[in-house]
Amino acid sequence: MTTFMLEDHVSWMQLALEEARKALRREEVPVGAVVVHEGRVIGRGHNLIESLQDPTAHAEMLAITAAANTLATWRLDDSIIYVTLEPCMMCAGAILLARISTIVFGASDPRYGACGSKLNIVDNNSLDVRVQVVRGILKADCSGLLQDFFKRLRQRSD
C-alpha cells in the first residue's frame, strides 16, 4: 500500500470538494467523494439523492461504483476513498465490502457518521476486515460548505 503524506491527503480532498460543489450546483446536499488507487483517481461521485430520487445515491456509493468499473473488479484493495463528510452506515458498509483500505474524511457527522462519530462500523472486532480512518482533512472547508447549504435552505423555508 502506498503511504500518503498530509499534503497528498489535502490534494485529494480538494478533488472531493470539487465533487461536493457539483452537488451544490444541483441543489443536492454538498458531499463529494473520490477513490484513489496507485496515485490516480479511479472513481468520483457527488450526492444525487434528490436528482435521482434514490436514497442510495450517496457520493461514496457512486464513487465506489465508478472505481469498480474502472478497475473491472469489485475488490478495491489498496484504494483510498476521500469523502467530504464522514460516511454513513450504508456507505461505510460498502467501503468495507469493496475492500477499500483507507477512508479519509473532512467533516464529522454526529447524526449518521459510522466511522467513529455516531457508530463505528469500520472498526469492529466482529468483522474480518478493517479500514484505516483519517479524520479532519480540510475540515473547515468541508463543514463550511455543508453549513452554508443548510443555512440557505432554512432561510428559503422561512
mmCIF file with all atom_site columns, C-alpha atoms in Angstrom:
data_model
loop_
_atom_site.group_PDB
_atom_site.id
_atom_site.type_symbol
_atom_site.label_atom_id
_atom_site.label_alt_id
_atom_site.label_comp_id
_atom_site.label_asym_id
_atom_site.label_entity_id
_atom_site.label_seq_id
_atom_site.pdbx_PDB_ins_code
_atom_site.Cartn_x
_atom_site.Cartn_y
_atom_site.Cartn_z
_atom_site.occupancy
_atom_site.B_iso_or_equiv
_atom_site.pdbx_formal_charge
_atom_site.auth_seq_id
_atom_site.auth_comp_id
_atom_site.auth_asym_id
_atom_site.auth_atom_id
_atom_site.pdbx_PDB_model_num
ATOM 1   C CA . MET A 1 1   ? 0.000   0.000  0.000   1.00 0.00 ? 1   MET A CA 1
ATOM 2   C CA . THR A 1 2   ? 1.185   3.483  -0.828  1.00 0.00 ? 2   THR A CA 1
ATOM 3   C CA . THR A 1 3   ? 1.964   5.749  2.108   1.00 0.00 ? 3   THR A CA 1
ATOM 4   C CA . PHE A 1 4   ? 0.444   9.209  1.813   1.00 0.00 ? 4   PHE A CA 1
ATOM 5   C CA . MET A 1 5   ? 1.615   12.401 3.432   1.00 0.00 ? 5   MET A CA 1
ATOM 6   C CA . LEU A 1 6   ? -0.701  15.110 4.748   1.00 0.00 ? 6   LEU A CA 1
ATOM 7   C CA . GLU A 1 7   ? -0.113  17.184 1.592   1.00 0.00 ? 7   GLU A CA 1
ATOM 8   C CA . ASP A 1 8   ? -1.343  14.255 -0.520  1.00 0.00 ? 8   ASP A CA 1
ATOM 9   C CA . HIS A 1 9   ? -4.484  13.924 1.574   1.00 0.00 ? 9   HIS A CA 1
ATOM 10  C CA . VAL A 1 10  ? -5.150  17.644 1.171   1.00 0.00 ? 10  VAL A CA 1
ATOM 11  C CA . SER A 1 11  ? -4.737  17.483 -2.621  1.00 0.00 ? 11  SER A CA 1
ATOM 12  C CA . TRP A 1 12  ? -7.082  14.522 -2.999  1.00 0.00 ? 12  TRP A CA 1
ATOM 13  C CA . MET A 1 13  ? -9.618  16.065 -0.594  1.00 0.00 ? 13  MET A CA 1
ATOM 14  C CA . GLN A 1 14  ? -9.666  19.179 -2.756  1.00 0.00 ? 14  GLN A CA 1
ATOM 15  C CA . LEU A 1 15  ? -10.902 16.960 -5.600  1.00 0.00 ? 15  LEU A CA 1
ATOM 16  C CA . ALA A 1 16  ? -13.611 15.576 -3.315  1.00 0.00 ? 16  ALA A CA 1
ATOM 17  C CA . LEU A 1 17  ? -14.596 19.176 -2.530  1.00 0.00 ? 17  LEU A CA 1
ATOM 18  C CA . GLU A 1 18  ? -14.910 19.839 -6.280  1.00 0.00 ? 18  GLU A CA 1
ATOM 19  C CA . GLU A 1 19  ? -17.346 16.943 -6.420  1.00 0.00 ? 19  GLU A CA 1
ATOM 20  C CA . ALA A 1 20  ? -19.266 18.381 -3.446  1.00 0.00 ? 20  ALA A CA 1
ATOM 21  C CA . ARG A 1 21  ? -19.573 21.690 -5.295  1.00 0.00 ? 21  ARG A CA 1
ATOM 22  C CA . LYS A 1 22  ? -21.105 19.822 -8.254  1.00 0.00 ? 22  LYS A CA 1
ATOM 23  C CA . ALA A 1 23  ? -23.766 18.508 -5.868  1.00 0.00 ? 23  ALA A CA 1
ATOM 24  C CA . LEU A 1 24  ? -24.306 22.035 -4.553  1.00 0.00 ? 24  LEU A CA 1
ATOM 25  C CA . ARG A 1 25  ? -24.907 23.363 -8.070  1.00 0.00 ? 25  ARG A CA 1
ATOM 26  C CA . ARG A 1 26  ? -27.646 20.717 -8.426  1.00 0.00 ? 26  ARG A CA 1
ATOM 27  C CA . GLU A 1 27  ? -29.126 21.786 -5.071  1.00 0.00 ? 27  GLU A CA 1
ATOM 28  C CA . GLU A 1 28  ? -28.086 18.473 -3.514  1.00 0.00 ? 28  GLU A CA 1
ATOM 29  C CA . VAL A 1 29  ? -26.510 18.163 -0.071  1.00 0.00 ? 29  VAL A CA 1
ATOM 30  C CA . PRO A 1 30  ? -22.901 19.052 -0.969  1.00 0.00 ? 30  PRO A CA 1
ATOM 31  C CA . VAL A 1 31  ? -20.986 15.838 -0.351  1.00 0.00 ? 31  VAL A CA 1
ATOM 32  C CA . GLY A 1 32  ? -18.285 14.636 -2.703  1.00 0.00 ? 32  GLY A CA 1
ATOM 33  C CA . ALA A 1 33  ? -16.016 11.605 -2.905  1.00 0.00 ? 33  ALA A CA 1
ATOM 34  C CA . VAL A 1 34  ? -13.074 10.351 -4.921  1.00 0.00 ? 34  VAL A CA 1
ATOM 35  C CA . VAL A 1 35  ? -11.431 6.926  -4.888  1.00 0.00 ? 35  VAL A CA 1
ATOM 36  C CA . VAL A 1 36  ? -7.672  6.874  -5.416  1.00 0.00 ? 36  VAL A CA 1
ATOM 37  C CA . HIS A 1 37  ? -5.660  3.808  -6.426  1.00 0.00 ? 37  HIS A CA 1
ATOM 38  C CA . GLU A 1 38  ? -1.938  3.775  -7.160  1.00 0.00 ? 38  GLU A CA 1
ATOM 39  C CA . GLY A 1 39  ? -1.790  7.558  -7.266  1.00 0.00 ? 39  GLY A CA 1
ATOM 40  C CA . ARG A 1 40  ? -4.684  8.183  -9.635  1.00 0.00 ? 40  ARG A CA 1
ATOM 41  C CA . VAL A 1 41  ? -8.385  8.889  -9.313  1.00 0.00 ? 41  VAL A CA 1
ATOM 42  C CA . ILE A 1 42  ? -10.368 5.838  -10.398 1.00 0.00 ? 42  ILE A CA 1
ATOM 43  C CA . GLY A 1 43  ? -13.810 6.938  -9.223  1.00 0.00 ? 43  GLY A CA 1
ATOM 44  C CA . ARG A 1 44  ? -15.662 10.163 -8.490  1.00 0.00 ? 44  ARG A CA 1
ATOM 45  C CA . GLY A 1 45  ? -19.077 10.883 -7.117  1.00 0.00 ? 45  GLY A CA 1
ATOM 46  C CA . HIS A 1 46  ? -21.284 13.509 -5.545  1.00 0.00 ? 46  HIS A CA 1
ATOM 47  C CA . ASN A 1 47  ? -24.680 13.272 -3.931  1.00 0.00 ? 47  ASN A CA 1
ATOM 48  C CA . LEU A 1 48  ? -27.511 12.737 -6.411  1.00 0.00 ? 48  LEU A CA 1
ATOM 49  C CA . ILE A 1 49  ? -30.190 11.606 -3.982  1.00 0.00 ? 49  ILE A CA 1
ATOM 50  C CA . GLU A 1 50  ? -32.716 14.299 -4.932  1.00 0.00 ? 50  GLU A CA 1
ATOM 51  C CA . SER A 1 51  ? -31.889 14.290 -8.645  1.00 0.00 ? 51  SER A CA 1
ATOM 52  C CA . LEU A 1 52  ? -32.280 10.534 -8.967  1.00 0.00 ? 52  LEU A CA 1
ATOM 53  C CA . GLN A 1 53  ? -34.830 10.128 -6.153  1.00 0.00 ? 53  GLN A CA 1
ATOM 54  C CA . ASP A 1 54  ? -32.594 7.329  -4.929  1.00 0.00 ? 54  ASP A CA 1
ATOM 55  C CA . PRO A 1 55  ? -31.714 7.038  -1.233  1.00 0.00 ? 55  PRO A CA 1
ATOM 56  C CA . THR A 1 56  ? -28.557 5.097  -2.137  1.00 0.00 ? 56  THR A CA 1
ATOM 57  C CA . ALA A 1 57  ? -27.177 7.771  -4.489  1.00 0.00 ? 57  ALA A CA 1
ATOM 58  C CA . HIS A 1 58  ? -24.614 8.974  -1.936  1.00 0.00 ? 58  HIS A CA 1
ATOM 59  C CA . ALA A 1 59  ? -21.304 10.367 -3.179  1.00 0.00 ? 59  ALA A CA 1
ATOM 60  C CA . GLU A 1 60  ? -19.390 7.376  -1.802  1.00 0.00 ? 60  GLU A CA 1
ATOM 61  C CA . MET A 1 61  ? -21.648 4.792  -3.430  1.00 0.00 ? 61  MET A CA 1
ATOM 62  C CA . LEU A 1 62  ? -21.344 6.457  -6.827  1.00 0.00 ? 62  LEU A CA 1
ATOM 63  C CA . ALA A 1 63  ? -17.569 6.842  -6.487  1.00 0.00 ? 63  ALA A CA 1
ATOM 64  C CA . ILE A 1 64  ? -17.179 3.187  -5.461  1.00 0.00 ? 64  ILE A CA 1
ATOM 65  C CA . THR A 1 65  ? -19.245 2.014  -8.447  1.00 0.00 ? 65  THR A CA 1
ATOM 66  C CA . ALA A 1 66  ? -17.165 4.176  -10.795 1.00 0.00 ? 66  ALA A CA 1
ATOM 67  C CA . ALA A 1 67  ? -13.937 2.841  -9.258  1.00 0.00 ? 67  ALA A CA 1
ATOM 68  C CA . ALA A 1 68  ? -15.063 -0.777 -9.603  1.00 0.00 ? 68  ALA A CA 1
ATOM 69  C CA . ASN A 1 69  ? -15.955 -0.113 -13.241 1.00 0.00 ? 69  ASN A CA 1
ATOM 70  C CA . THR A 1 70  ? -12.553 1.483  -13.869 1.00 0.00 ? 70  THR A CA 1
ATOM 71  C CA . LEU A 1 71  ? -10.638 -1.469 -12.424 1.00 0.00 ? 71  LEU A CA 1
ATOM 72  C CA . ALA A 1 72  ? -13.173 -4.036 -13.694 1.00 0.00 ? 72  ALA A CA 1
ATOM 73  C CA . THR A 1 73  ? -13.333 -5.595 -10.229 1.00 0.00 ? 73  THR A CA 1
ATOM 74  C CA . TRP A 1 74  ? -15.330 -5.072 -7.064  1.00 0.00 ? 74  TRP A CA 1
ATOM 75  C CA . ARG A 1 75  ? -12.195 -5.598 -4.972  1.00 0.00 ? 75  ARG A CA 1
ATOM 76  C CA . LEU A 1 76  ? -10.699 -2.158 -4.485  1.00 0.00 ? 76  LEU A CA 1
ATOM 77  C CA . ASP A 1 77  ? -7.797  -3.377 -2.339  1.00 0.00 ? 77  ASP A CA 1
ATOM 78  C CA . ASP A 1 78  ? -5.180  -0.732 -1.526  1.00 0.00 ? 78  ASP A CA 1
ATOM 79  C CA . SER A 1 79  ? -7.511  2.079  -2.566  1.00 0.00 ? 79  SER A CA 1
ATOM 80  C CA . ILE A 1 80  ? -8.304  5.185  -0.545  1.00 0.00 ? 80  ILE A CA 1
ATOM 81  C CA . ILE A 1 81  ? -11.651 6.961  -0.527  1.00 0.00 ? 81  ILE A CA 1
ATOM 82  C CA . TYR A 1 82  ? -11.714 10.702 0.167   1.00 0.00 ? 82  TYR A CA 1
ATOM 83  C CA . VAL A 1 83  ? -15.078 11.996 1.347   1.00 0.00 ? 83  VAL A CA 1
ATOM 84  C CA . THR A 1 84  ? -16.052 15.486 2.442   1.00 0.00 ? 84  THR A CA 1
ATOM 85  C CA . LEU A 1 85  ? -18.445 14.108 5.097   1.00 0.00 ? 85  LEU A CA 1
ATOM 86  C CA . GLU A 1 86  ? -17.983 11.095 7.356   1.00 0.00 ? 86  GLU A CA 1
ATOM 87  C CA . PRO A 1 87  ? -19.615 8.074  5.710   1.00 0.00 ? 87  PRO A CA 1
ATOM 88  C CA . CYS A 1 88  ? -22.961 6.814  6.989   1.00 0.00 ? 88  CYS A CA 1
ATOM 89  C CA . MET A 1 89  ? -23.534 3.155  7.866   1.00 0.00 ? 89  MET A CA 1
ATOM 90  C CA . MET A 1 90  ? -24.582 2.244  4.307   1.00 0.00 ? 90  MET A CA 1
ATOM 91  C CA . CYS A 1 91  ? -21.502 3.827  2.781   1.00 0.00 ? 91  CYS A CA 1
ATOM 92  C CA . ALA A 1 92  ? -19.154 2.535  5.478   1.00 0.00 ? 92  ALA A CA 1
ATOM 93  C CA . GLY A 1 93  ? -20.533 -0.947 4.832   1.00 0.00 ? 93  GLY A CA 1
ATOM 94  C CA . ALA A 1 94  ? -19.969 -0.587 1.094   1.00 0.00 ? 94  ALA A CA 1
ATOM 95  C CA . ILE A 1 95  ? -16.420 0.621  1.733   1.00 0.00 ? 95  ILE A CA 1
ATOM 96  C CA . LEU A 1 96  ? -15.754 -2.477 3.837   1.00 0.00 ? 96  LEU A CA 1
ATOM 97  C CA . LEU A 1 97  ? -17.291 -4.797 1.254   1.00 0.00 ? 97  LEU A CA 1
ATOM 98  C CA . ALA A 1 98  ? -15.258 -3.162 -1.539  1.00 0.00 ? 98  ALA A CA 1
ATOM 99  C CA . ARG A 1 99  ? -12.086 -3.817 0.487   1.00 0.00 ? 99  ARG A CA 1
ATOM 100 C CA . ILE A 1 100 ? -11.050 -0.154 0.376   1.00 0.00 ? 100 ILE A CA 1
ATOM 101 C CA . SER A 1 101 ? -8.167  0.125  2.817   1.00 0.00 ? 101 SER A CA 1
ATOM 102 C CA . THR A 1 102 ? -8.450  3.761  3.941   1.00 0.00 ? 102 THR A CA 1
ATOM 103 C CA . ILE A 1 103 ? -11.174 6.349  4.456   1.00 0.00 ? 103 ILE A CA 1
ATOM 104 C CA . VAL A 1 104 ? -10.158 9.986  4.618   1.00 0.00 ? 104 VAL A CA 1
ATOM 105 C CA . PHE A 1 105 ? -12.943 12.392 5.504   1.00 0.00 ? 105 PHE A CA 1
ATOM 106 C CA . GLY A 1 106 ? -13.270 16.084 6.224   1.00 0.00 ? 106 GLY A CA 1
ATOM 107 C CA . ALA A 1 107 ? -16.317 16.847 8.353   1.00 0.00 ? 107 ALA A CA 1
ATOM 108 C CA . SER A 1 108 ? -17.598 14.556 11.096  1.00 0.00 ? 108 SER A CA 1
ATOM 109 C CA . ASP A 1 109 ? -21.279 13.615 11.079  1.00 0.00 ? 109 ASP A CA 1
ATOM 110 C CA . PRO A 1 110 ? -22.597 13.392 14.660  1.00 0.00 ? 110 PRO A CA 1
ATOM 111 C CA . ARG A 1 111 ? -26.036 12.379 13.363  1.00 0.00 ? 111 ARG A CA 1
ATOM 112 C CA . TYR A 1 112 ? -25.252 9.484  10.986  1.00 0.00 ? 112 TYR A CA 1
ATOM 113 C CA . GLY A 1 113 ? -21.453 9.116  10.949  1.00 0.00 ? 113 GLY A CA 1
ATOM 114 C CA . ALA A 1 114 ? -20.420 5.468  11.026  1.00 0.00 ? 114 ALA A CA 1
ATOM 115 C CA . CYS A 1 115 ? -16.648 5.917  11.270  1.00 0.00 ? 115 CYS A CA 1
ATOM 116 C CA . GLY A 1 116 ? -16.477 6.929  14.901  1.00 0.00 ? 116 GLY A CA 1
ATOM 117 C CA . SER A 1 117 ? -18.934 9.783  15.452  1.00 0.00 ? 117 SER A CA 1
ATOM 118 C CA . LYS A 1 118 ? -22.288 8.030  15.946  1.00 0.00 ? 118 LYS A CA 1
ATOM 119 C CA . LEU A 1 119 ? -21.261 4.445  15.197  1.00 0.00 ? 119 LEU A CA 1
ATOM 120 C CA . ASN A 1 120 ? -18.007 2.775  14.273  1.00 0.00 ? 120 ASN A CA 1
ATOM 121 C CA . ILE A 1 121 ? -18.756 0.144  11.669  1.00 0.00 ? 121 ILE A CA 1
ATOM 122 C CA . VAL A 1 122 ? -15.260 0.205  10.165  1.00 0.00 ? 122 VAL A CA 1
ATOM 123 C CA . ASP A 1 123 ? -13.506 -0.778 13.394  1.00 0.00 ? 123 ASP A CA 1
ATOM 124 C CA . ASN A 1 124 ? -15.496 -3.740 14.579  1.00 0.00 ? 124 ASN A CA 1
ATOM 125 C CA . ASN A 1 125 ? -13.875 -6.796 16.140  1.00 0.00 ? 125 ASN A CA 1
ATOM 126 C CA . SER A 1 126 ? -16.739 -8.954 14.855  1.00 0.00 ? 126 SER A CA 1
ATOM 127 C CA . LEU A 1 127 ? -15.674 -8.380 11.252  1.00 0.00 ? 127 LEU A CA 1
ATOM 128 C CA . ASP A 1 128 ? -12.685 -9.839 9.451   1.00 0.00 ? 128 ASP A CA 1
ATOM 129 C CA . VAL A 1 129 ? -11.880 -6.577 7.623   1.00 0.00 ? 129 VAL A CA 1
ATOM 130 C CA . ARG A 1 130 ? -10.734 -3.242 8.971   1.00 0.00 ? 130 ARG A CA 1
ATOM 131 C CA . VAL A 1 131 ? -10.327 0.141  7.399   1.00 0.00 ? 131 VAL A CA 1
ATOM 132 C CA . GLN A 1 132 ? -7.861  2.821  8.425   1.00 0.00 ? 132 GLN A CA 1
ATOM 133 C CA . VAL A 1 133 ? -9.584  6.152  9.072   1.00 0.00 ? 133 VAL A CA 1
ATOM 134 C CA . VAL A 1 134 ? -8.054  9.614  8.732   1.00 0.00 ? 134 VAL A CA 1
ATOM 135 C CA . ARG A 1 135 ? -10.298 12.382 10.073  1.00 0.00 ? 135 ARG A CA 1
ATOM 136 C CA . GLY A 1 136 ? -10.479 16.135 9.677   1.00 0.00 ? 136 GLY A CA 1
ATOM 137 C CA . ILE A 1 137 ? -8.683  16.772 6.378   1.00 0.00 ? 137 ILE A CA 1
ATOM 138 C CA . LEU A 1 138 ? -9.857  20.218 5.186   1.00 0.00 ? 138 LEU A CA 1
ATOM 139 C CA . LYS A 1 139 ? -12.472 20.021 7.921   1.00 0.00 ? 139 LYS A CA 1
ATOM 140 C CA . ALA A 1 140 ? -13.276 23.758 7.865   1.00 0.00 ? 140 ALA A CA 1
ATOM 141 C CA . ASP A 1 141 ? -13.846 23.774 4.093   1.00 0.00 ? 141 ASP A CA 1
ATOM 142 C CA . CYS A 1 142 ? -15.962 20.616 4.150   1.00 0.00 ? 142 CYS A CA 1
ATOM 143 C CA . SER A 1 143 ? -18.015 21.741 7.167   1.00 0.00 ? 143 SER A CA 1
ATOM 144 C CA . GLY A 1 144 ? -18.414 25.260 5.825   1.00 0.00 ? 144 GLY A CA 1
ATOM 145 C CA . LEU A 1 145 ? -19.873 24.042 2.542   1.00 0.00 ? 145 LEU A CA 1
ATOM 146 C CA . LEU A 1 146 ? -22.465 21.968 4.401   1.00 0.00 ? 146 LEU A CA 1
ATOM 147 C CA . GLN A 1 147 ? -23.281 24.694 6.939   1.00 0.00 ? 147 GLN A CA 1
ATOM 148 C CA . ASP A 1 148 ? -23.786 27.296 4.195   1.00 0.00 ? 148 ASP A CA 1
ATOM 149 C CA . PHE A 1 149 ? -26.037 24.918 2.257   1.00 0.00 ? 149 PHE A CA 1
ATOM 150 C CA . PHE A 1 150 ? -28.292 24.183 5.231   1.00 0.00 ? 150 PHE A CA 1
ATOM 151 C CA . LYS A 1 151 ? -28.343 27.847 6.308   1.00 0.00 ? 151 LYS A CA 1
ATOM 152 C CA . ARG A 1 152 ? -29.597 28.865 2.839   1.00 0.00 ? 152 ARG A CA 1
ATOM 153 C CA . LEU A 1 153 ? -32.124 26.032 2.897   1.00 0.00 ? 153 LEU A CA 1
ATOM 154 C CA . ARG A 1 154 ? -33.519 27.227 6.249   1.00 0.00 ? 154 ARG A CA 1
ATOM 155 C CA . GLN A 1 155 ? -33.658 30.841 5.013   1.00 0.00 ? 155 GLN A CA 1
ATOM 156 C CA . ARG A 1 156 ? -35.684 29.764 1.956   1.00 0.00 ? 156 ARG A CA 1
ATOM 157 C CA . SER A 1 157 ? -38.231 27.966 4.134   1.00 0.00 ? 157 SER A CA 1
ATOM 158 C CA . ASP A 1 158 ? -38.696 30.954 6.475   1.00 0.00 ? 158 ASP A CA 1
#
